[in-house]
PDB file of C-alpha atoms and ligand atoms in Angstrom:
ATOM      1  CA  UNK A1090      -0.031  -0.027   0.173  1.00 71.00           C
ATOM      2  CA  UNK A1091       1.626   3.436  -0.658  1.00 87.00           C
ATOM      3  CA  UNK A1092       1.558   6.138   1.771  1.00 97.00           C
ATOM      4  CA  UNK A1093       0.481   9.827   1.658  1.00 98.00           C
ATOM      5  CA  UNK A1094       4.111  10.635   1.386  1.00 98.00           C
ATOM      6  CA  UNK A1095       5.147   7.715  -0.604  1.00 98.00           C
ATOM      7  CA  UNK A1096       8.835   8.009  -1.986  1.00 97.00           C
ATOM      8  CA  UNK A1097       8.951  12.112  -0.962  1.00 98.00           C
ATOM      9  CA  UNK A1098      12.296  13.356   0.740  1.00 98.00           C
ATOM     10  CA  UNK A1099      11.626  15.237   3.527  1.00 99.00           C
ATOM     11  CA  UNK A1100      13.887  17.432   6.158  1.00 99.00           C
ATOM     12  CA  UNK A1101      12.216  17.713   9.654  1.00 99.00           C
ATOM     13  CA  UNK A1102      14.111  20.088  12.237  1.00 99.00           C
ATOM     14  CA  UNK A1103      13.443  20.027  15.846  1.00 98.00           C
ATOM     15  CA  UNK A1104      13.101  15.920  15.154  1.00 98.00           C
ATOM     16  CA  UNK A1105      14.515  14.995  18.598  1.00 98.00           C
ATOM     17  CA  UNK A1106      11.438  15.884  20.614  1.00 98.00           C
ATOM     18  CA  UNK A1107       7.647  16.886  20.877  1.00 98.00           C
ATOM     19  CA  UNK A1108       6.076  17.810  17.399  1.00 98.00           C
ATOM     20  CA  UNK A1109       8.951  17.214  15.363  1.00 98.00           C
ATOM     21  CA  UNK A1110       9.554  13.789  16.758  1.00 98.00           C
ATOM     22  CA  UNK A1111       6.208  12.725  16.081  1.00 98.00           C
ATOM     23  CA  UNK A1112       6.218  14.440  12.470  1.00 99.00           C
ATOM     24  CA  UNK A1113       9.422  12.315  11.603  1.00 99.00           C
ATOM     25  CA  UNK A1114       7.602   9.306  12.791  1.00 98.00           C
ATOM     26  CA  UNK A1115       4.311   9.684  11.022  1.00 98.00           C
ATOM     27  CA  UNK A1116       6.189  10.931   7.861  1.00 99.00           C
ATOM     28  CA  UNK A1117       8.188   7.631   7.804  1.00 98.00           C
ATOM     29  CA  UNK A1118       4.702   5.616   8.164  1.00 98.00           C
ATOM     30  CA  UNK A1119       3.445   7.504   5.316  1.00 98.00           C
ATOM     31  CA  UNK A1120       6.197   6.213   3.062  1.00 98.00           C
ATOM     32  CA  UNK A1121       8.572   9.221   2.984  1.00 98.00           C
ATOM     33  CA  UNK A1122      12.323   9.278   3.460  1.00 98.00           C
ATOM     34  CA  UNK A1123      13.412  11.626   6.363  1.00 99.00           C
ATOM     35  CA  UNK A1124      16.256  13.563   6.988  1.00 99.00           C
ATOM     36  CA  UNK A1125      15.747  14.377  11.060  1.00 99.00           C
ATOM     37  CA  UNK A1126      17.707  17.180  12.455  1.00 99.00           C
ATOM     38  CA  UNK A1127      18.200  18.425  16.085  1.00 99.00           C
ATOM     39  CA  UNK A1128      20.599  20.323  18.209  1.00 98.00           C
ATOM     40  CA  UNK A1129      20.023  17.768  21.205  1.00 98.00           C
ATOM     41  CA  UNK A1130      22.387  14.872  19.686  1.00 98.00           C
ATOM     42  CA  UNK A1131      21.630  12.399  22.769  1.00 98.00           C
ATOM     43  CA  UNK A1132      17.850  12.428  22.066  1.00 98.00           C
ATOM     44  CA  UNK A1133      18.113  12.742  18.303  1.00 98.00           C
ATOM     45  CA  UNK A1134      20.490   9.364  18.707  1.00 98.00           C
ATOM     46  CA  UNK A1135      18.079   7.732  20.860  1.00 98.00           C
ATOM     47  CA  UNK A1136      14.999   8.448  18.529  1.00 98.00           C
ATOM     48  CA  UNK A1137      17.148   7.707  15.531  1.00 98.00           C
ATOM     49  CA  UNK A1138      18.124   3.829  17.266  1.00 98.00           C
ATOM     50  CA  UNK A1139      14.146   3.281  17.886  1.00 98.00           C
ATOM     51  CA  UNK A1140      12.897   4.483  14.477  1.00 98.00           C
ATOM     52  CA  UNK A1141      15.884   2.572  12.180  1.00 98.00           C
ATOM     53  CA  UNK A1142      14.325  -0.790  13.691  1.00 98.00           C
ATOM     54  CA  UNK A1143      10.931  -0.397  11.928  1.00 98.00           C
ATOM     55  CA  UNK A1144      12.234   2.207   8.794  1.00 98.00           C
ATOM     56  CA  UNK A1145      15.837   1.134   8.431  1.00 97.00           C
ATOM     57  CA  UNK A1146      17.657   3.433   5.856  1.00 97.00           C
ATOM     58  CA  UNK A1147      14.682   5.853   4.970  1.00 98.00           C
ATOM     59  CA  UNK A1148      15.894   7.583   7.812  1.00 98.00           C
ATOM     60  CA  UNK A1149      19.265   9.948   8.245  1.00 98.00           C
ATOM     61  CA  UNK A1150      19.499  11.797  11.606  1.00 98.00           C
ATOM     62  CA  UNK A1151      22.186  15.017  11.742  1.00 98.00           C
ATOM     63  CA  UNK A1152      22.724  16.449  14.648  1.00 98.00           C
ATOM     64  CA  UNK A1153      22.799  20.175  13.687  1.00 98.00           C
ATOM     65  CA  UNK A1154      21.474  23.590  15.164  1.00 98.00           C
ATOM     66  CA  UNK A1155      19.085  25.329  12.782  1.00 98.00           C
ATOM     67  CA  UNK A1156      20.725  28.960  13.299  1.00 98.00           C
ATOM     68  CA  UNK A1157      24.270  27.818  11.690  1.00 98.00           C
ATOM     69  CA  UNK A1158      24.646  28.392   7.847  1.00 98.00           C
ATOM     70  CA  UNK A1159      27.130  25.752   7.717  1.00 98.00           C
ATOM     71  CA  UNK A1160      24.886  23.337   9.270  1.00 98.00           C
ATOM     72  CA  UNK A1161      22.225  24.115   6.485  1.00 98.00           C
ATOM     73  CA  UNK A1162      24.994  23.388   3.857  1.00 98.00           C
ATOM     74  CA  UNK A1163      25.694  20.136   5.574  1.00 98.00           C
ATOM     75  CA  UNK A1164      22.161  18.795   5.702  1.00 98.00           C
ATOM     76  CA  UNK A1165      21.074  19.669   2.215  1.00 98.00           C
ATOM     77  CA  UNK A1166      24.574  17.681   0.623  1.00 98.00           C
ATOM     78  CA  UNK A1167      24.031  14.742   3.113  1.00 98.00           C
ATOM     79  CA  UNK A1168      20.475  14.641   1.911  1.00 98.00           C
ATOM     80  CA  UNK A1169      21.069  14.748  -1.734  1.00 98.00           C
ATOM     81  CA  UNK A1170      24.005  12.520  -1.391  1.00 98.00           C
ATOM     82  CA  UNK A1171      21.848  10.016   0.107  1.00 98.00           C
ATOM     83  CA  UNK A1172      18.288  10.213  -1.243  1.00 98.00           C
ATOM     84  CA  UNK A1173      18.921  12.258  -4.595  1.00 98.00           C
ATOM     85  CA  UNK A1174      16.370  15.148  -4.068  1.00 98.00           C
ATOM     86  CA  UNK A1175      14.317  17.230  -1.530  1.00 98.00           C
ATOM     87  CA  UNK A1176      10.692  17.643  -1.944  1.00 98.00           C
ATOM     88  CA  UNK A1177       9.601  18.809   1.867  1.00 99.00           C
ATOM     89  CA  UNK A1178      10.997  20.795   4.510  1.00 99.00           C
ATOM     90  CA  UNK A1179       9.484  21.504   7.926  1.00 99.00           C
ATOM     91  CA  UNK A1180      10.755  24.032   9.635  1.00 99.00           C
ATOM     92  CA  UNK A1181       9.914  22.936  13.283  1.00 98.00           C
ATOM     93  CA  UNK A1182      12.601  23.297  15.536  1.00 98.00           C
ATOM     94  CA  UNK A1183      12.229  26.344  18.158  1.00 98.00           C
ATOM     95  CA  UNK A1184      12.096  27.390  21.674  1.00 96.00           C
ATOM     96  CA  UNK A1185       9.413  28.297  23.740  1.00 92.00           C
ATOM     97  CA  UNK A1186       8.770  30.548  26.750  1.00 78.00           C
ATOM     98  CA  UNK A1187       9.889  27.739  28.906  1.00 57.00           C
ATOM     99  CA  UNK A1188      13.408  28.278  27.672  1.00 50.00           C
ATOM    100  CA  UNK A1189      14.096  31.379  29.990  1.00 55.00           C
ATOM    101  CA  UNK A1190      12.140  34.214  31.038  1.00 59.00           C
ATOM    102  CA  UNK A1191      11.051  35.842  28.441  1.00 66.00           C
ATOM    103  CA  UNK A1192       9.063  38.851  29.545  1.00 79.00           C
ATOM    104  CA  UNK A1193       8.993  42.375  28.009  1.00 85.00           C
ATOM    105  CA  UNK A1194      10.926  44.387  30.413  1.00 86.00           C
ATOM    106  CA  UNK A1195      13.037  41.517  31.788  1.00 85.00           C
ATOM    107  CA  UNK A1196      14.557  40.040  28.466  1.00 88.00           C
ATOM    108  CA  UNK A1197      18.041  41.174  27.026  1.00 90.00           C
ATOM    109  CA  UNK A1198      18.691  42.022  23.449  1.00 93.00           C
ATOM    110  CA  UNK A1199      20.619  38.753  23.720  1.00 92.00           C
ATOM    111  CA  UNK A1200      17.099  37.108  24.413  1.00 91.00           C
ATOM    112  CA  UNK A1201      15.423  38.793  21.371  1.00 93.00           C
ATOM    113  CA  UNK A1202      18.007  37.673  18.989  1.00 96.00           C
ATOM    114  CA  UNK A1203      17.897  33.993  20.262  1.00 94.00           C
ATOM    115  CA  UNK A1204      13.886  33.774  19.594  1.00 95.00           C
ATOM    116  CA  UNK A1205      14.329  35.438  16.567  1.00 97.00           C
ATOM    117  CA  UNK A1206      17.633  33.453  15.080  1.00 98.00           C
ATOM    118  CA  UNK A1207      16.115  30.224  16.127  1.00 98.00           C
ATOM    119  CA  UNK A1208      12.348  30.623  15.686  1.00 98.00           C
ATOM    120  CA  UNK A1209      12.187  33.053  12.229  1.00 98.00           C
ATOM    121  CA  UNK A1210      15.853  33.639  10.967  1.00 98.00           C
ATOM    122  CA  UNK A1211      16.377  29.560  10.576  1.00 99.00           C
ATOM    123  CA  UNK A1212      13.137  29.222   8.555  1.00 98.00           C
ATOM    124  CA  UNK A1213      14.944  31.855   6.140  1.00 98.00           C
ATOM    125  CA  UNK A1214      18.356  29.905   6.395  1.00 98.00           C
ATOM    126  CA  UNK A1215      16.323  26.414   5.619  1.00 98.00           C
ATOM    127  CA  UNK A1216      14.649  27.891   2.401  1.00 98.00           C
ATOM    128  CA  UNK A1217      17.600  29.630   1.218  1.00 98.00           C
ATOM    129  CA  UNK A1218      19.438  26.061   0.958  1.00 98.00           C
ATOM    130  CA  UNK A1219      16.944  23.857   0.134  1.00 98.00           C
ATOM    131  CA  UNK A1220      14.908  25.855  -2.274  1.00 98.00           C
ATOM    132  CA  UNK A1221      17.588  25.657  -5.042  1.00 98.00           C
ATOM    133  CA  UNK A1222      17.272  21.693  -4.948  1.00 98.00           C
ATOM    134  CA  UNK A1223      13.302  21.956  -5.144  1.00 98.00           C
ATOM    135  CA  UNK A1224      13.622  24.157  -8.067  1.00 98.00           C
ATOM    136  CA  UNK A1225      15.835  21.463  -9.856  1.00 97.00           C
ATOM    137  CA  UNK A1226      12.822  18.901  -8.512  1.00 95.00           C
ATOM    138  CA  UNK A1227      10.308  21.188 -10.092  1.00 98.00           C
ATOM    139  CA  UNK A1228       8.208  21.416  -7.274  1.00 98.00           C
ATOM    140  CA  UNK A1229       8.238  21.297  -3.393  1.00 98.00           C
ATOM    141  CA  UNK A1230       6.370  21.836   0.002  1.00 99.00           C
ATOM    142  CA  UNK A1231       7.541  23.604   2.939  1.00 99.00           C
ATOM    143  CA  UNK A1232       5.682  24.036   6.281  1.00 99.00           C
ATOM    144  CA  UNK A1233       6.903  26.608   8.874  1.00 99.00           C
ATOM    145  CA  UNK A1234       5.690  26.235  12.292  1.00 98.00           C
ATOM    146  CA  UNK A1235       4.870  29.514  13.559  1.00 98.00           C
ATOM    147  CA  UNK A1236       2.236  29.619  16.573  1.00 98.00           C
ATOM    148  CA  UNK A1237      -1.088  30.951  17.575  1.00 97.00           C
ATOM    149  CA  UNK A1238       0.941  33.474  19.682  1.00 96.00           C
ATOM    150  CA  UNK A1239       1.756  35.079  16.217  1.00 97.00           C
ATOM    151  CA  UNK A1240      -2.341  36.130  16.005  1.00 96.00           C
ATOM    152  CA  UNK A1241      -3.179  36.630  19.572  1.00 94.00           C
ATOM    153  CA  UNK A1242       0.349  37.199  21.713  1.00 92.00           C
ATOM    154  CA  UNK A1243       1.189  35.347  24.995  1.00 89.00           C
ATOM    155  CA  UNK A1244       1.443  37.549  27.879  1.00 86.00           C
ATOM    156  CA  UNK A1245       4.908  37.385  29.163  1.00 87.00           C
ATOM    157  CA  UNK A1246       6.551  36.364  26.185  1.00 90.00           C
ATOM    158  CA  UNK A1247       6.739  39.032  23.810  1.00 91.00           C
ATOM    159  CA  UNK A1248       9.858  38.076  22.200  1.00 93.00           C
ATOM    160  CA  UNK A1249       8.482  34.790  21.520  1.00 94.00           C
ATOM    161  CA  UNK A1250       5.627  36.226  20.269  1.00 95.00           C
ATOM    162  CA  UNK A1251       7.477  38.399  17.722  1.00 96.00           C
ATOM    163  CA  UNK A1252       9.463  35.890  16.193  1.00 97.00           C
ATOM    164  CA  UNK A1253       6.606  33.484  15.471  1.00 98.00           C
ATOM    165  CA  UNK A1254       5.236  36.425  13.831  1.00 98.00           C
ATOM    166  CA  UNK A1255       8.002  37.099  12.001  1.00 98.00           C
ATOM    167  CA  UNK A1256       7.940  33.476  10.781  1.00 98.00           C
ATOM    168  CA  UNK A1257       4.146  33.770   9.488  1.00 98.00           C
ATOM    169  CA  UNK A1258       4.958  37.083   7.529  1.00 98.00           C
ATOM    170  CA  UNK A1259       7.921  35.321   5.832  1.00 98.00           C
ATOM    171  CA  UNK A1260       5.801  32.067   4.891  1.00 98.00           C
ATOM    172  CA  UNK A1261       3.623  34.664   2.979  1.00 98.00           C
ATOM    173  CA  UNK A1262       6.468  36.066   1.306  1.00 98.00           C
ATOM    174  CA  UNK A1263       8.015  33.396   0.677  1.00 98.00           C
ATOM    175  CA  UNK A1264       4.866  31.635  -1.095  1.00 98.00           C
ATOM    176  CA  UNK A1265       4.590  34.680  -3.370  1.00 98.00           C
ATOM    177  CA  UNK A1266       8.453  34.264  -4.331  1.00 98.00           C
ATOM    178  CA  UNK A1267       8.407  30.450  -4.872  1.00 98.00           C
ATOM    179  CA  UNK A1268       4.688  29.522  -6.250  1.00 98.00           C
ATOM    180  CA  UNK A1269       6.180  29.948  -9.880  1.00 98.00           C
ATOM    181  CA  UNK A1270       8.664  27.078  -9.124  1.00 98.00           C
ATOM    182  CA  UNK A1271       5.432  24.989  -8.017  1.00 98.00           C
ATOM    183  CA  UNK A1272       6.938  25.417  -4.357  1.00 98.00           C
ATOM    184  CA  UNK A1273       3.973  25.815  -1.770  1.00 99.00           C
ATOM    185  CA  UNK A1274       4.962  27.732   1.446  1.00 99.00           C
ATOM    186  CA  UNK A1275       2.459  27.451   4.044  1.00 99.00           C
ATOM    187  CA  UNK A1276       2.255  28.021   7.909  1.00 98.00           C
ATOM    188  CA  UNK A1277       0.812  25.832  10.751  1.00 99.00           C
ATOM    189  CA  UNK A1278      -0.146  27.845  14.017  1.00 98.00           C
ATOM    190  CA  UNK A1279      -0.486  25.362  16.868  1.00 98.00           C
ATOM    191  CA  UNK A1280      -2.377  26.273  19.889  1.00 97.00           C
ATOM    192  CA  UNK A1281      -1.762  24.671  23.431  1.00 96.00           C
ATOM    193  CA  UNK A1282       0.059  21.240  22.484  1.00 97.00           C
ATOM    194  CA  UNK A1283       1.454  18.785  24.871  1.00 96.00           C
ATOM    195  CA  UNK A1284       5.380  18.547  24.388  1.00 96.00           C
ATOM    196  CA  UNK A1285       8.328  18.950  26.595  1.00 93.00           C
ATOM    197  CA  UNK A1286       8.166  22.622  25.738  1.00 91.00           C
ATOM    198  CA  UNK A1287       4.915  22.989  27.581  1.00 88.00           C
ATOM    199  CA  UNK A1288       5.996  21.448  30.852  1.00 86.00           C
ATOM    200  CA  UNK A1289       5.807  24.344  32.823  1.00 81.00           C
ATOM    201  CA  UNK A1290       2.117  24.641  32.210  1.00 82.00           C
ATOM    202  CA  UNK A1291       1.042  21.233  31.958  1.00 84.00           C
ATOM    203  CA  UNK A1292       2.529  20.133  35.280  1.00 85.00           C
ATOM    204  CA  UNK A1293       0.829  22.874  37.237  1.00 87.00           C
ATOM    205  CA  UNK A1294      -2.620  22.171  37.728  1.00 91.00           C
ATOM    206  CA  UNK A1295      -3.652  25.758  38.294  1.00 91.00           C
ATOM    207  CA  UNK A1296      -1.810  26.771  35.068  1.00 88.00           C
ATOM    208  CA  UNK A1297      -3.355  23.802  32.820  1.00 92.00           C
ATOM    209  CA  UNK A1298      -6.921  24.308  34.227  1.00 94.00           C
ATOM    210  CA  UNK A1299      -6.734  28.035  33.047  1.00 92.00           C
ATOM    211  CA  UNK A1300      -5.618  27.086  29.551  1.00 92.00           C
ATOM    212  CA  UNK A1301      -7.911  24.408  29.124  1.00 96.00           C
ATOM    213  CA  UNK A1302     -10.809  26.798  30.071  1.00 95.00           C
ATOM    214  CA  UNK A1303     -10.142  28.683  26.942  1.00 95.00           C
ATOM    215  CA  UNK A1304     -10.140  25.770  24.657  1.00 97.00           C
ATOM    216  CA  UNK A1305     -13.749  24.723  23.283  1.00 97.00           C
ATOM    217  CA  UNK A1306     -12.965  21.293  22.693  1.00 97.00           C
ATOM    218  CA  UNK A1307     -11.845  21.010  26.323  1.00 97.00           C
ATOM    219  CA  UNK A1308      -8.409  19.503  26.211  1.00 97.00           C
ATOM    220  CA  UNK A1309      -4.912  20.560  24.918  1.00 96.00           C
ATOM    221  CA  UNK A1310      -3.429  19.050  21.708  1.00 98.00           C
ATOM    222  CA  UNK A1311      -1.107  16.345  21.225  1.00 97.00           C
ATOM    223  CA  UNK A1312       1.740  16.085  18.805  1.00 98.00           C
ATOM    224  CA  UNK A1313      -0.371  13.711  16.434  1.00 98.00           C
ATOM    225  CA  UNK A1314      -2.643  16.627  15.882  1.00 98.00           C
ATOM    226  CA  UNK A1315      -0.276  18.899  14.609  1.00 98.00           C
ATOM    227  CA  UNK A1316       1.905  16.145  12.358  1.00 98.00           C
ATOM    228  CA  UNK A1317      -1.365  14.906  10.600  1.00 98.00           C
ATOM    229  CA  UNK A1318      -1.898  19.015   9.624  1.00 98.00           C
ATOM    230  CA  UNK A1319       1.755  18.977   8.602  1.00 99.00           C
ATOM    231  CA  UNK A1320       1.321  15.698   6.765  1.00 99.00           C
ATOM    232  CA  UNK A1321      -1.642  17.354   4.659  1.00 98.00           C
ATOM    233  CA  UNK A1322       0.531  20.235   3.732  1.00 99.00           C
ATOM    234  CA  UNK A1323       3.043  18.324   2.846  1.00 99.00           C
ATOM    235  CA  UNK A1324       1.421  15.879   0.419  1.00 98.00           C
ATOM    236  CA  UNK A1325      -0.049  16.370  -3.001  1.00 98.00           C
ATOM    237  CA  UNK A1326      -3.812  16.451  -1.159  1.00 98.00           C
ATOM    238  CA  UNK A1327      -2.721  20.036  -0.472  1.00 98.00           C
ATOM    239  CA  UNK A1328      -1.399  20.724  -4.251  1.00 98.00           C
ATOM    240  CA  UNK A1329      -3.345  24.286  -4.335  1.00 98.00           C
ATOM    241  CA  UNK A1330      -2.692  25.520  -0.922  1.00 98.00           C
ATOM    242  CA  UNK A1331       0.067  27.951  -0.699  1.00 98.00           C
ATOM    243  CA  UNK A1332       0.688  30.855   1.483  1.00 98.00           C
ATOM    244  CA  UNK A1333      -2.236  29.543   4.072  1.00 98.00           C
ATOM    245  CA  UNK A1334      -2.157  29.137   7.768  1.00 98.00           C
ATOM    246  CA  UNK A1335      -3.659  26.332   9.535  1.00 98.00           C
ATOM    247  CA  UNK A1336      -4.643  26.622  12.940  1.00 98.00           C
ATOM    248  CA  UNK A1337      -4.371  23.936  15.033  1.00 98.00           C
ATOM    249  CA  UNK A1338      -5.663  24.798  18.417  1.00 98.00           C
ATOM    250  CA  UNK A1339      -8.959  23.179  19.554  1.00 98.00           C
ATOM    251  CA  UNK A1340     -11.115  26.323  18.765  1.00 98.00           C
ATOM    252  CA  UNK A1341      -8.954  28.519  21.153  1.00 97.00           C
ATOM    253  CA  UNK A1342      -9.281  31.287  18.633  1.00 96.00           C
ATOM    254  CA  UNK A1343     -12.693  31.301  17.835  1.00 95.00           C
ATOM    255  CA  UNK A1344     -14.480  34.063  18.948  1.00 76.00           C
ATOM    256  CA  UNK A1345     -18.329  33.862  19.235  1.00 59.00           C
TER     257      UNK A1345
HETATM  258  N1  NAD B1539       4.082  23.038  22.378  1.00 87.75           N
HETATM  259  C1  NAD B1539       3.082  23.981  22.004  1.00 87.75           C
HETATM  260  O1  NAD B1539       2.189  24.412  22.768  1.00 87.75           O
HETATM  261  C2  NAD B1539       3.514  24.850  20.686  1.00 87.75           C
HETATM  262  C3  NAD B1539       2.524  26.026  20.145  1.00 87.75           C
HETATM  263  C4  NAD B1539       2.822  26.666  19.282  1.00 87.75           C
HETATM  264  C5  NAD B1539       3.673  26.559  18.619  1.00 87.75           C
HETATM  265  N2  NAD B1539       4.721  25.491  19.012  1.00 87.75           N
HETATM  266  C6  NAD B1539       5.976  25.323  18.238  1.00 87.75           C
HETATM  267  O2  NAD B1539       6.321  24.011  17.835  1.00 87.75           O
HETATM  268  C7  NAD B1539       7.661  23.877  17.215  1.00 87.75           C
HETATM  269  C8  NAD B1539       7.878  22.546  18.256  1.00 87.75           C
HETATM  270  O3  NAD B1539       7.764  22.713  19.292  1.00 87.75           O
HETATM  271  P1  NAD B1539       7.750  21.415  20.735  1.00 87.75           P
HETATM  272  O4  NAD B1539       6.485  21.985  21.284  1.00 87.75           O
HETATM  273  O5  NAD B1539       7.481  20.385  19.806  1.00 87.75           O
HETATM  274  O6  NAD B1539       8.602  21.594  21.713  1.00 87.75           O
HETATM  275  P2  NAD B1539       9.841  20.692  21.852  1.00 87.75           P
HETATM  276  O7  NAD B1539      10.639  21.734  22.957  1.00 87.75           O
HETATM  277  O8  NAD B1539       9.347  19.299  22.364  1.00 87.75           O
HETATM  278  O9  NAD B1539      10.784  20.619  20.690  1.00 87.75           O
HETATM  279  C9  NAD B1539      11.637  21.362  20.030  1.00 87.75           C
HETATM  280  C10 NAD B1539      12.521  20.895  19.349  1.00 87.75           C
HETATM  281  O10 NAD B1539      13.376  21.838  18.556  1.00 87.75           O
HETATM  282  C11 NAD B1539      14.851  21.744  18.850  1.00 87.75           C
HETATM  283  N3  NAD B1539      15.793  22.656  19.032  1.00 87.75           N
HETATM  284  C12 NAD B1539      15.796  24.165  19.571  1.00 87.75           C
HETATM  285  N4  NAD B1539      16.540  24.866  19.215  1.00 87.75           N
HETATM  286  C13 NAD B1539      17.164  24.350  17.933  1.00 87.75           C
HETATM  287  C14 NAD B1539      18.464  24.368  17.197  1.00 87.75           C
HETATM  288  N5  NAD B1539      18.953  26.093  17.645  1.00 87.75           N
HETATM  289  N6  NAD B1539      18.597  23.908  16.273  1.00 87.75           N
HETATM  290  C15 NAD B1539      18.053  22.338  16.150  1.00 87.75           C
HETATM  291  N7  NAD B1539      17.322  22.394  16.899  1.00 87.75           N
HETATM  292  C16 NAD B1539      16.634  22.639  17.973  1.00 87.75           C
HETATM  293  C17 NAD B1539      14.775  21.346  20.395  1.00 87.75           C
HETATM  294  O11 NAD B1539      15.993  20.318  20.977  1.00 87.75           O
HETATM  295  C18 NAD B1539      13.582  20.376  20.687  1.00 87.75           C
HETATM  296  O12 NAD B1539      13.651  19.156  19.992  1.00 87.75           O
HETATM  297  C19 NAD B1539       8.452  24.926  17.900  1.00 87.75           C
HETATM  298  O13 NAD B1539       8.646  25.657  16.759  1.00 87.75           O
HETATM  299  C20 NAD B1539       7.272  25.675  18.989  1.00 87.75           C
HETATM  300  O14 NAD B1539       7.562  26.947  18.912  1.00 87.75           O
HETATM  301  C21 NAD B1539       4.641  24.750  19.825  1.00 87.75           C
END
């Protein structure tokens, strides 16, 4: 049986944890070949060993930092050397509000650039290096993981919010630039999803209850909920969808 991403070659960043790890697994299940990258070497190596048992050589894991241009040159070279082409890029790696205090007046200029570099500039670097191969291939699909924060903001996390807004706007510009090459660029805007990034909220009952109250479905999302949205946008099922934002938030952003 053929998968929804059969024989497509995908680069997924932030693949050692949370949503990226789930996307890697489901992409492999759907028949893709995956280049899984993350800055956390030990966790990535562990995930690689687990998945390799089932998916063997369809997985290539590369420890790397998305903010390093040299790292992107290496990722793209290894991807093309091993699999011959690149069809999909998932710009998923990110740092969240648990990473460090990230409020407006207590953040430093260094904090600001850390968020902007990891959550937005890295999307530019990924595209810059992957797109030439997608052009050669005659098509491609890029999915940028932004956040519902880019629409609503998160109190106490202004630099994070700004970085996700930059990513969301960059997606739009890139969609306009790349459409003529049959390369589609779309955003996914997750709401509250249970991953290690969210632990400061999910491990605190009071904070968790407050979050759930704002979600019409009455529960937080799981990595699969986002991963299947990404699969859809990456697949040919979404062939006329370009420059869109797919909100995955249980209805949190709906206003009555
Ligand atoms: N969890 C949520 O509620 C939520 C909501 C909205 C958006 N998001 C976004 O979803 C994406 C995935 O986050 P998650 O929830 O799975 O969190 P997570 O912390 O489980 O995963 C993020 C991964 O990114 C990796 N990473 C961080 N900096 C990196 C770098 N410089 N280079 C390479 N890898 C790096 C981390 O090592 C980690 O494995 C992020 O972009 C995040 O901002 C998450």
